[in-house]
XYZ file of C-alpha atoms in Angstrom:
126
model
C 28.828 1.664 12.463
C 28.769 -0.658 15.512
C 25.332 0.898 16.439
C 24.115 0.141 12.901
C 25.521 -3.357 12.625
C 23.836 -4.330 15.799
C 20.666 -2.603 14.911
C 20.520 -4.374 11.494
C 21.347 -7.684 13.332
C 18.516 -7.217 15.647
C 16.180 -6.321 12.760
C 17.351 -9.364 10.885
C 16.074 -11.451 14.116
C 12.718 -9.964 13.862
C 12.477 -10.468 10.207
C 13.630 -13.997 10.451
C 10.614 -14.451 13.084
C 8.397 -12.874 10.572
C 9.430 -15.155 7.739
C 8.986 -18.288 9.904
C 5.652 -16.912 11.113
C 4.701 -16.726 7.305
C 6.037 -20.177 6.783
C 3.609 -21.536 9.270
C 0.640 -19.500 7.844
C 1.680 -20.924 4.295
C 1.846 -24.332 5.394
C -1.936 -24.150 6.450
C -1.304 -23.674 10.388
C -3.616 -20.978 11.732
C -2.369 -18.578 14.379
C -5.133 -17.069 16.264
C -7.081 -14.914 13.794
C -4.457 -15.191 11.083
C -5.245 -17.706 8.183
C -3.768 -17.995 4.900
C -4.364 -20.629 2.046
C -1.807 -23.403 2.048
C 0.893 -22.359 -0.710
C 3.744 -24.908 -0.364
C 6.245 -23.140 -2.865
C 5.536 -19.881 -0.543
C 6.370 -21.800 2.596
C 9.657 -23.270 1.135
C 10.831 -19.727 -0.116
C 9.762 -18.343 3.407
C 11.832 -20.650 5.405
C 14.869 -20.045 2.859
C 14.207 -16.602 3.624
C 14.144 -16.841 7.481
C 17.231 -18.859 7.281
C 19.038 -16.285 5.430
C 18.194 -13.642 7.887
C 19.258 -15.851 10.724
C 22.717 -16.167 9.207
C 22.863 -12.602 8.629
C 21.856 -11.896 12.105
C 24.123 -14.180 13.594
C 27.115 -12.566 11.660
C 26.208 -9.071 12.726
C 25.520 -9.972 16.485
C 28.474 -12.190 16.787
C 30.771 -9.578 15.317
C 32.014 -11.940 12.777
C 34.469 -10.348 10.160
C 31.874 -11.346 7.299
C 29.016 -9.269 9.350
C 28.561 -6.623 6.696
C 28.719 -9.076 3.851
C 26.324 -11.390 5.456
C 23.949 -8.807 6.093
C 24.075 -7.475 2.442
C 23.724 -11.307 1.130
C 20.873 -12.060 3.672
C 18.726 -8.921 2.766
C 19.400 -9.217 -0.913
C 18.275 -12.985 -0.817
C 15.158 -12.179 1.327
C 14.363 -9.455 -0.882
C 14.545 -11.611 -3.874
C 12.155 -14.208 -2.136
C 9.621 -11.468 -1.239
C 9.790 -10.216 -4.718
C 9.051 -13.568 -6.135
C 5.902 -13.701 -3.871
C 4.835 -10.384 -5.200
C 5.407 -11.620 -8.636
C 3.314 -14.712 -7.931
C 0.549 -12.528 -6.458
C 0.603 -10.401 -9.760
C 0.216 -13.514 -11.995
C -2.594 -15.066 -9.774
C -5.296 -12.567 -9.044
C -6.934 -14.786 -6.492
C -3.967 -14.154 -4.146
C -3.677 -10.698 -4.749
C -7.219 -10.184 -3.249
C -5.687 -11.166 -0.125
C -5.155 -7.830 1.987
C -2.926 -9.510 4.568
C -0.637 -11.001 1.720
C -0.503 -7.642 -0.166
C 0.196 -5.835 3.088
C 2.761 -8.086 4.333
C 4.721 -8.476 0.885
C 4.782 -4.515 0.672
C 5.953 -3.998 4.182
C 8.660 -6.684 4.391
C 9.979 -5.432 0.973
C 10.213 -1.818 1.906
C 11.945 -2.939 5.362
C 14.495 -5.331 3.293
C 15.126 -2.664 1.003
C 15.943 -0.254 3.689
C 18.236 -2.578 5.393
C 19.799 -3.425 2.266
C 20.473 0.162 1.698
C 22.017 0.785 4.805
C 24.260 -2.380 4.538
C 25.575 -1.112 1.237
C 26.227 2.464 2.580
C 28.399 0.950 5.283
C 30.388 -1.270 3.002
C 31.032 1.881 0.983
C 32.027 3.805 3.867
C 34.418 1.373 5.326
């Protein structure tokens, strides 16, 4: 279980970096060849998702008593934010035409769902 906790904690750090990168992109900052339209609500949600993932990563990597609960809550919160982004893309077809946004939302949703499943599995076992 410790190996899975450390793995999920490390992945949570990576996800937080991805969310903060997406925050910069949604704020209109160009990162090399990556450009996205300015979407202020998306930047806010991405920041909150990144902060949640950082909290979950801290709990897991610092071996806090609440580590598993923190991983469940952080993955669930971030997944909810990503699903909100997918819903907004479905309601605004102009955003859905952007292949980077479509790929990003699908990939990060799958990764977060897998992490949430793993954290739920451990919470049932322990």
